[in-house]
Coordinates of C-alpha atoms in Angstrom, one line a residue:
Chain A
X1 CA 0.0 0.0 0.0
X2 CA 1.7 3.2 -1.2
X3 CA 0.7 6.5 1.1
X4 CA -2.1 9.3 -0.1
X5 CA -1.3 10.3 -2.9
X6 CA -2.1 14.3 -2.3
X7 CA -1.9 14.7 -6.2
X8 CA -4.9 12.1 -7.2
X9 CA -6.9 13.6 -4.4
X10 CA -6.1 16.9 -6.2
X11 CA -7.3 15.6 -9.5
X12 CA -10.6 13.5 -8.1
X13 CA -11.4 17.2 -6.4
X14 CA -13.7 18.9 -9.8
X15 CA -15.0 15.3 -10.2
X16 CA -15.8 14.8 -7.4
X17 CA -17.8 18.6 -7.0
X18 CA -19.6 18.0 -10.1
X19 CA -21.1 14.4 -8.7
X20 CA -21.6 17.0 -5.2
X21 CA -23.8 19.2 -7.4
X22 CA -26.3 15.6 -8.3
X23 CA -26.0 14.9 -4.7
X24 CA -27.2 18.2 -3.6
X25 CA -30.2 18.4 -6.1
X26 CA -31.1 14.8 -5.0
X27 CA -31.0 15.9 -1.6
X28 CA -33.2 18.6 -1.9
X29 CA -35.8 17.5 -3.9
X30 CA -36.1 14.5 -2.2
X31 CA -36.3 16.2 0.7
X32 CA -39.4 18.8 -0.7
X33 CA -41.4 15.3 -2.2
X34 CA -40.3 14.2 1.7
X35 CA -41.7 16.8 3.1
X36 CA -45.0 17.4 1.2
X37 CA -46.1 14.2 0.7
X38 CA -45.2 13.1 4.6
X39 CA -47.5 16.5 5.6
X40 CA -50.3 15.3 3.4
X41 CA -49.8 11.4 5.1
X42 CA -50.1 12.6 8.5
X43 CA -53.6 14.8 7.3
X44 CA -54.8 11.9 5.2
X45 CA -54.4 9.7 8.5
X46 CA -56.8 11.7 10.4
X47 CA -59.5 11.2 7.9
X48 CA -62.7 10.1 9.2
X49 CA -62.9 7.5 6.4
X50 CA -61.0 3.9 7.3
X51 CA -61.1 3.9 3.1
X52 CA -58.6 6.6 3.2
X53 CA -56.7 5.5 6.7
X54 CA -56.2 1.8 6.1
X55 CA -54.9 1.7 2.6
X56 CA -52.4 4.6 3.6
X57 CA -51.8 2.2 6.7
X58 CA -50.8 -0.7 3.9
X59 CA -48.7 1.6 1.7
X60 CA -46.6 3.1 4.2
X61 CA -46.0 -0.2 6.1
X62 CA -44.8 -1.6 2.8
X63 CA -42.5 1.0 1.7
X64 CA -41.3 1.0 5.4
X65 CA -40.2 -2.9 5.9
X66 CA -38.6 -3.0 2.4
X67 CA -34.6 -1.7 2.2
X68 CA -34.4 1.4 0.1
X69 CA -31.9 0.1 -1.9
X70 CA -34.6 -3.0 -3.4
X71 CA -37.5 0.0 -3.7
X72 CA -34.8 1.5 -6.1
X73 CA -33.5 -1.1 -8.1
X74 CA -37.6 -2.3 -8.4
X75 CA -38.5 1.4 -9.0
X76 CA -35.7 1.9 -11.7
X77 CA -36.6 -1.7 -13.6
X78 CA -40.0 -1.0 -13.4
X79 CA -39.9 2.5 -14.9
X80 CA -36.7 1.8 -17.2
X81 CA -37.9 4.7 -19.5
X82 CA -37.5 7.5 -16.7
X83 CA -34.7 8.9 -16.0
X84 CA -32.2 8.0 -12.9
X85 CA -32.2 10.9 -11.4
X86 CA -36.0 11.2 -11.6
X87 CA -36.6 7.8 -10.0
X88 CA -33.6 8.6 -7.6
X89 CA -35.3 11.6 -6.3
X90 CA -39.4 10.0 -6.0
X91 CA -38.0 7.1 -4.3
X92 CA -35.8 8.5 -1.4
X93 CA -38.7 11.4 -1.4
X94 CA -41.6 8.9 -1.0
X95 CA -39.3 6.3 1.3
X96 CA -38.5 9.4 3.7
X97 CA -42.4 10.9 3.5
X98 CA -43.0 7.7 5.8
X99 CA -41.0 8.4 8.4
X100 CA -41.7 12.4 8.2
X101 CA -45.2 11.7 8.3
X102 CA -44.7 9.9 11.4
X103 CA -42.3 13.3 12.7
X104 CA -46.0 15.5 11.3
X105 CA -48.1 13.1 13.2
X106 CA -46.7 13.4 16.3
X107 CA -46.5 17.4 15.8
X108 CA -50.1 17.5 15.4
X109 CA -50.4 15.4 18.3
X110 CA -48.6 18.1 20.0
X111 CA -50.8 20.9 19.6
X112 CA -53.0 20.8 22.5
X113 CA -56.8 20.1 22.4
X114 CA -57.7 23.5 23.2
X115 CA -56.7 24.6 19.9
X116 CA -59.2 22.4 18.4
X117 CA -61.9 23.4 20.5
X118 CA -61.3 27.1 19.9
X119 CA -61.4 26.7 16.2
X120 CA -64.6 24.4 16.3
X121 CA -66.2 27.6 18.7
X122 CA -65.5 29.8 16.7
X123 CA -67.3 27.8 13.7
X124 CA -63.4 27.4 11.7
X125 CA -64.3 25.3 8.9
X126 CA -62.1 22.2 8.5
X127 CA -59.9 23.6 5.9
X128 CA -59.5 26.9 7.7
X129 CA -58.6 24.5 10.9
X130 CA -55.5 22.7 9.4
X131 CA -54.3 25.9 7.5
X132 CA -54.7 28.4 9.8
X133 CA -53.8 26.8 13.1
X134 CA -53.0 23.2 13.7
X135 CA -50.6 22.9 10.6
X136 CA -48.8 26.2 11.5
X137 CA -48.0 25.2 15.1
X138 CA -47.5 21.2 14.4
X139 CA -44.8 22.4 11.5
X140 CA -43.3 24.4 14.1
X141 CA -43.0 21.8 16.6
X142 CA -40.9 19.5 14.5
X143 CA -39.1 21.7 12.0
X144 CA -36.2 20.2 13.4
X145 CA -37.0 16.9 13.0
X146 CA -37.5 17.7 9.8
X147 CA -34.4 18.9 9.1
X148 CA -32.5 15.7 10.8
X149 CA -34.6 13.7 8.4
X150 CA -33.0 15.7 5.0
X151 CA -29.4 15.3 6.5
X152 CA -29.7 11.9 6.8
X153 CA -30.8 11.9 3.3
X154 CA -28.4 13.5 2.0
X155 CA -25.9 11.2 3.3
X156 CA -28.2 7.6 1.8
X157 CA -27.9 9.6 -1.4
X158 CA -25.0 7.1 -2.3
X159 CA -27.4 4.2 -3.0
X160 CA -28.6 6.4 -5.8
X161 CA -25.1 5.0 -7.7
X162 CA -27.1 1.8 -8.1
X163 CA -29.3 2.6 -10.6
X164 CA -26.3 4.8 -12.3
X165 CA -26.9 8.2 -11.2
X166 CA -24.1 10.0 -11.5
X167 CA -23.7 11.2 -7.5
X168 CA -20.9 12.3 -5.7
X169 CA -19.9 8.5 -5.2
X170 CA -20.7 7.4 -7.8
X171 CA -17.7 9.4 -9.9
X172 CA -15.8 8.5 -6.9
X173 CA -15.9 5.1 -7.7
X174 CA -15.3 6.1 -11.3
X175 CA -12.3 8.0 -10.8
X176 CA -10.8 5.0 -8.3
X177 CA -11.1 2.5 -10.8
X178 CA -10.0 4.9 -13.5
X179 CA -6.6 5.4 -12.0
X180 CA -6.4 3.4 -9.1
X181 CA -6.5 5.5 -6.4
X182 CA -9.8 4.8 -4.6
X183 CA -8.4 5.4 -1.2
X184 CA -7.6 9.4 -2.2
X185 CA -11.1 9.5 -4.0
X186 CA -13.8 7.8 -1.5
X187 CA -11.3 9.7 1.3
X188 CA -12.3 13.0 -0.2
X189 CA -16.0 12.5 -0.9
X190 CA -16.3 11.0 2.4
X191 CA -15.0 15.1 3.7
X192 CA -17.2 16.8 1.6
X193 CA -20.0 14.8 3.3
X194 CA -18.7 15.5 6.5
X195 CA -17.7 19.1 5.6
X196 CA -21.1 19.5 4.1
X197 CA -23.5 17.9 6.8
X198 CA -21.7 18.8 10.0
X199 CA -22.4 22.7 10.0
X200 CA -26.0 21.8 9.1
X201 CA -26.6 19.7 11.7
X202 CA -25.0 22.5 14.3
X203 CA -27.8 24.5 12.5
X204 CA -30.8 22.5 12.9
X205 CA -29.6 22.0 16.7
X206 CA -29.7 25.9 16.7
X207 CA -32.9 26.2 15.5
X208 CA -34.1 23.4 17.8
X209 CA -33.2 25.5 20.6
X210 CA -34.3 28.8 19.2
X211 CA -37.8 27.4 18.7
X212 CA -37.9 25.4 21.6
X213 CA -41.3 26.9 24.3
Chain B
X1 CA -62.6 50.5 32.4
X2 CA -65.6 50.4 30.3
X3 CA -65.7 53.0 27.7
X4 CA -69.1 53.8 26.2
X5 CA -70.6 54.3 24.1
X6 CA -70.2 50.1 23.8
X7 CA -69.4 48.9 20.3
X8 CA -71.6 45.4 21.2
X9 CA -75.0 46.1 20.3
X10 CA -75.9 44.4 17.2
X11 CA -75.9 46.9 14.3
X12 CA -79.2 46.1 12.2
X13 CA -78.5 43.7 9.5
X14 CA -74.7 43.4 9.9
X15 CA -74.2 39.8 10.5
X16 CA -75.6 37.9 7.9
X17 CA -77.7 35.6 9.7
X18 CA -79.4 38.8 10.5
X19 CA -81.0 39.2 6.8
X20 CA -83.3 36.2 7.7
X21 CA -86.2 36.4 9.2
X22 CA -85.9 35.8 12.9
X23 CA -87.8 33.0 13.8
X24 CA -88.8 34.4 17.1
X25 CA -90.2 38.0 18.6
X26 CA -87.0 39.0 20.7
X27 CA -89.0 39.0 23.9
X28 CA -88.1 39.9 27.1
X29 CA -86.6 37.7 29.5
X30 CA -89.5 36.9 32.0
X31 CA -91.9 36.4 29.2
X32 CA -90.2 34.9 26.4
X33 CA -90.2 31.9 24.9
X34 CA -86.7 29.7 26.3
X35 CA -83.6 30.8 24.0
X36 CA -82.2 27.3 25.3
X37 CA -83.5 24.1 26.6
X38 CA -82.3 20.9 27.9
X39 CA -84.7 18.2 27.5
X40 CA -84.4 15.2 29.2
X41 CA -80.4 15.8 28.3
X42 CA -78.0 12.6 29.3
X43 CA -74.4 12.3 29.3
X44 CA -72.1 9.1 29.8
X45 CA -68.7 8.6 29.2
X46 CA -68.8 4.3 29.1
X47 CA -70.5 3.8 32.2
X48 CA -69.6 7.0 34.1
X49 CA -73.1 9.0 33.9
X50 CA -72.4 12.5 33.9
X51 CA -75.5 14.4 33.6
X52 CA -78.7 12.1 34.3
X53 CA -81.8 13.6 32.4
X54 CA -81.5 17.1 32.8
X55 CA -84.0 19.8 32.1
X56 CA -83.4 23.3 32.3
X57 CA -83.7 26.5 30.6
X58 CA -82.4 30.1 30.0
X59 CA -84.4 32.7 28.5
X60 CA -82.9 35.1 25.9
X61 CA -81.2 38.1 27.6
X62 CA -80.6 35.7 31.0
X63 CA -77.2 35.7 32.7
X64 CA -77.3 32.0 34.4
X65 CA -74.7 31.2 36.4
X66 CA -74.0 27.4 37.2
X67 CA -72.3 26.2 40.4
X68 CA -71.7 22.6 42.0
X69 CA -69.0 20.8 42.9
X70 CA -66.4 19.5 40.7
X71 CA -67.5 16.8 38.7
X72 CA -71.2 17.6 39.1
X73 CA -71.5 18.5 35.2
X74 CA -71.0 22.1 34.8
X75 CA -68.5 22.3 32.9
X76 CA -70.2 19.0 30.2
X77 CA -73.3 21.6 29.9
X78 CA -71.1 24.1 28.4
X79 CA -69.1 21.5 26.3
X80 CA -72.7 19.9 25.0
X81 CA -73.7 23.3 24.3
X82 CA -70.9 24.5 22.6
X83 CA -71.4 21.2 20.7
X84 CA -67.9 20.1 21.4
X85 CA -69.3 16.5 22.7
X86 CA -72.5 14.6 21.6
X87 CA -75.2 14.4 23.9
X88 CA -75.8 10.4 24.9
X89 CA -79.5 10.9 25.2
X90 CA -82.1 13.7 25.1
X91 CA -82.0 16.8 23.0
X92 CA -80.6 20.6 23.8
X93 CA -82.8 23.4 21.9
X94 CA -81.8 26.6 20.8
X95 CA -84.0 29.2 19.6
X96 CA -86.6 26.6 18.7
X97 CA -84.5 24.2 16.8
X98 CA -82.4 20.8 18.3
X99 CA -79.2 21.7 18.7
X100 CA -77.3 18.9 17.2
X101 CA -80.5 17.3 15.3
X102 CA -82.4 17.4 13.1
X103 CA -86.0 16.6 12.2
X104 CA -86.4 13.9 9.7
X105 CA -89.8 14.0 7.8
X106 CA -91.3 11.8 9.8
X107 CA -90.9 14.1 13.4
X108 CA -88.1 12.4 14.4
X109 CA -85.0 13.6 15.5
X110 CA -81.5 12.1 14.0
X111 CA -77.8 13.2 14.8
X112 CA -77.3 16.3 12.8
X113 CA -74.0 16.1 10.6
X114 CA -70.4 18.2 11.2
X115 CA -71.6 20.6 8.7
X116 CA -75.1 21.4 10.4
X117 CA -73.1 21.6 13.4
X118 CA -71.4 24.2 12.0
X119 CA -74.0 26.0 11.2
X120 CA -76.0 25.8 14.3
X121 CA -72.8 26.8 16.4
X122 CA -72.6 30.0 14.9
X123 CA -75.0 31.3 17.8
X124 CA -73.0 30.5 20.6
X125 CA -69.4 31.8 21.8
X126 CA -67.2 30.8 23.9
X127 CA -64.3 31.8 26.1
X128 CA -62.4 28.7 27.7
X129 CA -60.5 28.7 31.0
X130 CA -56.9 28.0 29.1
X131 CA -57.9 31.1 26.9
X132 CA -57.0 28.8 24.1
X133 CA -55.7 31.7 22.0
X134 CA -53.8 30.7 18.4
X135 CA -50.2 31.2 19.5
X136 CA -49.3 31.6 15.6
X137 CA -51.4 35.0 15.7
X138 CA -50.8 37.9 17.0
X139 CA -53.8 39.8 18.7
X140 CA -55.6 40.9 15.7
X141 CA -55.4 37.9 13.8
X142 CA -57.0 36.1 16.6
X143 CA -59.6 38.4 16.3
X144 CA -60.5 38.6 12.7
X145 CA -59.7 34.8 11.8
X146 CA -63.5 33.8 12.6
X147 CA -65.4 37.0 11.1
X148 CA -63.4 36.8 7.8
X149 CA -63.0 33.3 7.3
X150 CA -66.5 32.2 8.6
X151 CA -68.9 35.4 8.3
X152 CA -67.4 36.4 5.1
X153 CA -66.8 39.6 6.9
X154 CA -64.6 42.5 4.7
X155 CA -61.1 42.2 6.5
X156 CA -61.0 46.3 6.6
X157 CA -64.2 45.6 8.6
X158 CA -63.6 42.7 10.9
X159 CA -60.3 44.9 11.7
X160 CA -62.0 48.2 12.8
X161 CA -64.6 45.9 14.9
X162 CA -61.2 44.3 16.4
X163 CA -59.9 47.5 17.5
X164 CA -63.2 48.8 18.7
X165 CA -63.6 45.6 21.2
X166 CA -59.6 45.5 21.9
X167 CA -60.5 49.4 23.2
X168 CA -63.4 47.5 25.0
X169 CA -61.5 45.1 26.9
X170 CA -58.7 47.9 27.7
X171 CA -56.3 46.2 25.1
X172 CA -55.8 48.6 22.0
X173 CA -52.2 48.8 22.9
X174 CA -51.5 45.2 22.1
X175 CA -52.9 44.8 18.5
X176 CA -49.5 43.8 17.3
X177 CA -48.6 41.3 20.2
X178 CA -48.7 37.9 20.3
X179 CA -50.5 35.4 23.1
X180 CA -47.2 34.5 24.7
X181 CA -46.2 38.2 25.1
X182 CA -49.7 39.1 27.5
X183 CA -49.9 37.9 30.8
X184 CA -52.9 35.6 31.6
X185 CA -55.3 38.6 32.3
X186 CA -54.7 40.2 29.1
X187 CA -54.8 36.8 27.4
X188 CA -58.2 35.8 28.9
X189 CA -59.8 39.9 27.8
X190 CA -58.4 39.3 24.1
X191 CA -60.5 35.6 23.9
X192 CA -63.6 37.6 25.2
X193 CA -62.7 39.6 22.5
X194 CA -62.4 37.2 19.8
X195 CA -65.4 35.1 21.2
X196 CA -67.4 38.7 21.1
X197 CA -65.8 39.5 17.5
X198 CA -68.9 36.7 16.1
X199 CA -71.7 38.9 17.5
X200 CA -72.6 35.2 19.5
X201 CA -76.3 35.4 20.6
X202 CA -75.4 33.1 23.7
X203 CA -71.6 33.1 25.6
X204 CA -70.5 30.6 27.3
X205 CA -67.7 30.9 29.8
X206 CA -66.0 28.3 31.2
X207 CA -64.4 28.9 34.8
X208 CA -62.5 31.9 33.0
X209 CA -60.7 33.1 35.5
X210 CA -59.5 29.8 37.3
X211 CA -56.2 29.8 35.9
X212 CA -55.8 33.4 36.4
X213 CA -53.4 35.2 39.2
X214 CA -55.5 36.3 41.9
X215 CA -54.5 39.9 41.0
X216 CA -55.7 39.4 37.9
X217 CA -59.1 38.3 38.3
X218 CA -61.0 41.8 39.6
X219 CA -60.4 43.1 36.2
X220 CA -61.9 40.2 34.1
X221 CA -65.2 40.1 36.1
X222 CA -65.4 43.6 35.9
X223 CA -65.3 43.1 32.4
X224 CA -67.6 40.6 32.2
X225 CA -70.3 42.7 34.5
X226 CA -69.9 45.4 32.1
X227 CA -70.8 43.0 29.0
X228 CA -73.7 41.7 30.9
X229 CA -74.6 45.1 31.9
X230 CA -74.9 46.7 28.4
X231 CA -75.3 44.2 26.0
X232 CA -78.5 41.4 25.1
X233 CA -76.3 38.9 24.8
X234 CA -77.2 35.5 26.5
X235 CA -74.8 33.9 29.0
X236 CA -74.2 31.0 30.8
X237 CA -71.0 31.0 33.3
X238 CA -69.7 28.3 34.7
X239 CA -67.6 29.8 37.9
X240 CA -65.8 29.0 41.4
X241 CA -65.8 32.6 41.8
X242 CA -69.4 33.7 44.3
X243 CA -68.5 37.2 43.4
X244 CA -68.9 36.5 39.9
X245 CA -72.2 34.5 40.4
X246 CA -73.4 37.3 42.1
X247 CA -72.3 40.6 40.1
X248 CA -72.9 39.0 36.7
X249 CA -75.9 36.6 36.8
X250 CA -79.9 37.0 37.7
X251 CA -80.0 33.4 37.9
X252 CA -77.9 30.8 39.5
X253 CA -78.3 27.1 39.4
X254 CA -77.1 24.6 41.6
X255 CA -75.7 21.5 40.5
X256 CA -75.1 18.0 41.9
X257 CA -74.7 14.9 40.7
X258 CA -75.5 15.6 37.3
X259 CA -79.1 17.7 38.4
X260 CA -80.5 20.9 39.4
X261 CA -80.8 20.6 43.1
X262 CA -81.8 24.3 43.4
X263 CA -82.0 27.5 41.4
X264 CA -83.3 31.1 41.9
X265 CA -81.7 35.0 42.1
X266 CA -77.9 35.1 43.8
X267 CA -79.4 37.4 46.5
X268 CA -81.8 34.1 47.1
X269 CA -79.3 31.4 46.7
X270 CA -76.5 33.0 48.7
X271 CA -78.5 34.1 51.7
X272 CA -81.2 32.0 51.7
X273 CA -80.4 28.8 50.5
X274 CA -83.4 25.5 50.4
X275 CA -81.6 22.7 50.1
X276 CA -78.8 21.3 52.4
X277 CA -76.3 20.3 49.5
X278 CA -76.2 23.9 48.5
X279 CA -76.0 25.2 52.0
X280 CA -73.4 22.7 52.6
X281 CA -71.6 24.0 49.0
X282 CA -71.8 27.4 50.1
X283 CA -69.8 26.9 53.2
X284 CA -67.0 25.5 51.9
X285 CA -66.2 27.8 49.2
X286 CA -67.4 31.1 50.8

């Protein structure tokens, strides 16, 4: 084993930044499909009807007990015609909805019965309910939770290689087979994870506090 | 505090449930017809009866106070009324029509749905013990939300009727402030305000100032007497307080056990009590 080899890290570096970039977009709108579609869980899970509650119950218990890596190797051979990337982002969005609807629930949870009973004397349609005050102050309550949620995305965005989406480690990989230096090249990708998810998580640990009653 | 000239009386047609016909004369209080009536009312959680076949009234115009021990169903009549709980049996009728039925063609009376609930809730306020203010408004907002959003009031509108009862309730200064900002006084004077803000025909107040500071508490029930005082509005208090009882209400009832073991005028029930439960009531919290 020779040492690092400070010159192939050098090289791997633009690489490297232009697989970061895919990462990043993953990241984000995964997170966004995450976030909406776990908010819209959580509401659909209050519904009166067990027609809406149960078959939600099914899906989400499914998508749950299955490895995310199998939901994208299925996803990708079942839609072969779409696009990587595409299928990369629905799949770690609609994976992570069912754990942030479970973060939604338990904000809504949260917000004490009084605030339901105020809105129903004051005649607050349902709509106007959820939108005005129960979803404002449940969001609140777990925004941070949230954000934990998107960071460890972010770093599960490496499965995305599998079904050849050109990610950060996935042109790691590349670049360590190309010239044989996989050391330097999963070394460096592995600090601009760190570099990149570190700060954040001080962040959202700031914001916890900030928002904390 | 109170300035006048009051901004509660009901301008003619303003609210829209004003531009129908009203169903009944608005009588006076001694002669009228009841503005709400429990018939035969029962409430159980499993097998814990609450409130065992209780009939009583309140004329429009009537400030009733209800007192009892805890756990004697005060509180559930309020809750029922404000139709945040279903009755078990028996119906409760406002202004002539079931509260949370209604009449199928052939006369008889089925669960009414959410919406009708709705509907028929637009009546009655009500201000809670825990205030119960939206923490994600600020002052104003909690005002307005309910005129705007449920009366289709003009925002411009709702917000000048905000201000008018903020001056009422000795708050004009805090238009801008949010719930967690006020102490529990203030906090307590701007849900009377939002609760007022729907022009309710019938308030409801539910031990409001219980989880005030003693210091606190003078200025609420002055408030409140001065609402009684000047406005038509229908109220039924539930209260530990025996100086709200008496400044505020014509009418007390006594509760126990899920019945009305005595009613009549504060002067009455405080001096003069009937019945031995209420006698023995009155000794211990006096």
């Amino acid at each position: 084993m020779n040492g690092f080899d400070w010159n192939a890290a050098g090289d791997a570096l633009p690489l490297l930044l232009k697989g970061f970039e895919v990462t990043l977009l993953a990241t984000v709108l995964g997170t966004l499909v995450a976030a909406v579609l776990g908010l819209a869980i959580a509401v659909a899970g209050r519904a009166p009807s067990r027609w809406v509650t149960v078959p939600v119950r099914v899906v989400m218990e499914f998508i749950r007990s299955t490895p995310l890596l199998v939901q994208l190797v299925g996803a990708a051979a079942l839609f072969s015609s779409v696009e990587p990337l595409t299928i990369g982002i629905v799949v770690l969005g609609v994976h992570y909805a069912t754990y942030t609807s479970e973060v939604y629930r338990a904000g809504i949870d949260g917000v004490p019965k009084g605030q339901w009973e105020a809105c129903r004397a004051l005649s607050l349609g349902p709509r106007r309910t959820w939108q005005a005050v129960i979803l404002p102050q449940a969001v609140r309550n777990v925004l941070p939770a949230l954000g934990n949620y998107a960071i460890s995305m972010f770093k599960e965005t490496p499965f995305l290689a599998v079904i050849t989406v050109q990610e950060m480690v996935f042109e790691a990989r590349k670049y360590g087979a190309d010239h044989f230096a996989y050391t330097e090249a999963f070394t460096l990708a592995g600090l601009v994870f760190l570099v990149a998810s570190y700060p954040t998580s001080l962040l959202m640990r700031k914001l916890e506090k900030r928002l904390g009653h | 505090m109170a300035t006048e000239p009051l901004p509660l009386q009901k301008p003619a047609a303003a609210a829209p449930r004003d531009a129908v016909p009203a169903t009944a004369p608005r009588a006076a209080p001694e002669t009228g017809p009841p503005l709400v009536r429990f018939d035969d009312v029962v409430k159980r959680y499993g097998d814990h009866v609450v409130l065992d076949r209780l009939n009583f009234s309140v004329r429009r115009g009537e400030h009733v106070t209800l007192i009892g021990p805890s756990g004697s169903g005060k509180t559930t009549i309020l809750r029922l009324l404000m139709t945040l709980e279903k009755v078990s049996d028996g119906v409760i009728w406002v202004d002539g029509s079931p509260l949370s039925h209604v009449a199928a063609p052939d006369g008889s009376l089925k669960p009414a749905s959410e919406k009708h609930l709705r509907e028929a809730r637009k009546k009655i306020g009500m201000v809670f013990q825990q205030f119960n203010l939206f923490p994600n408004m600020n002052v104003l907002r909690n005002i307005t939300e309910a005129p705007v959003n449920v009366l289709g009031m003009d925002r411009a509108e709702a917000e000048d009727r905000a201000r008018e009862l903020l001056d009422l309730v000795g708050l004009s200064g805090k238009i801008d402030a949010h719930p967690s900002q006020l102490s529990g006084g203030q906090q307590q004077r701007v849900a009377i305000a939002r609760a007022l803000a729907m022009r309710p025909e019938i308030l409801l107040l539910d031990e409001v100032t219980s989880a005030l500071d003693p210091e606190l508490v003078a200025g609420v029930l002055d408030l409140l007497s001065d609402i009684a005082r000047n406005t038509d509005i229908t109220m039924v208090c539930v209260t530990h307080e025996m100086n709200f009882a008496r400044d505020v209400s014509k009418k007390v009832l006594m509760f126990d056990a899920g019945h009305v073991v005595e009613s009549g005028p504060p002067e009455k029930i405080f001096s003069d009590p009937e019945h031995e439960r209420t006698r023995a009531f009155l000794d211990a919290v006096l």
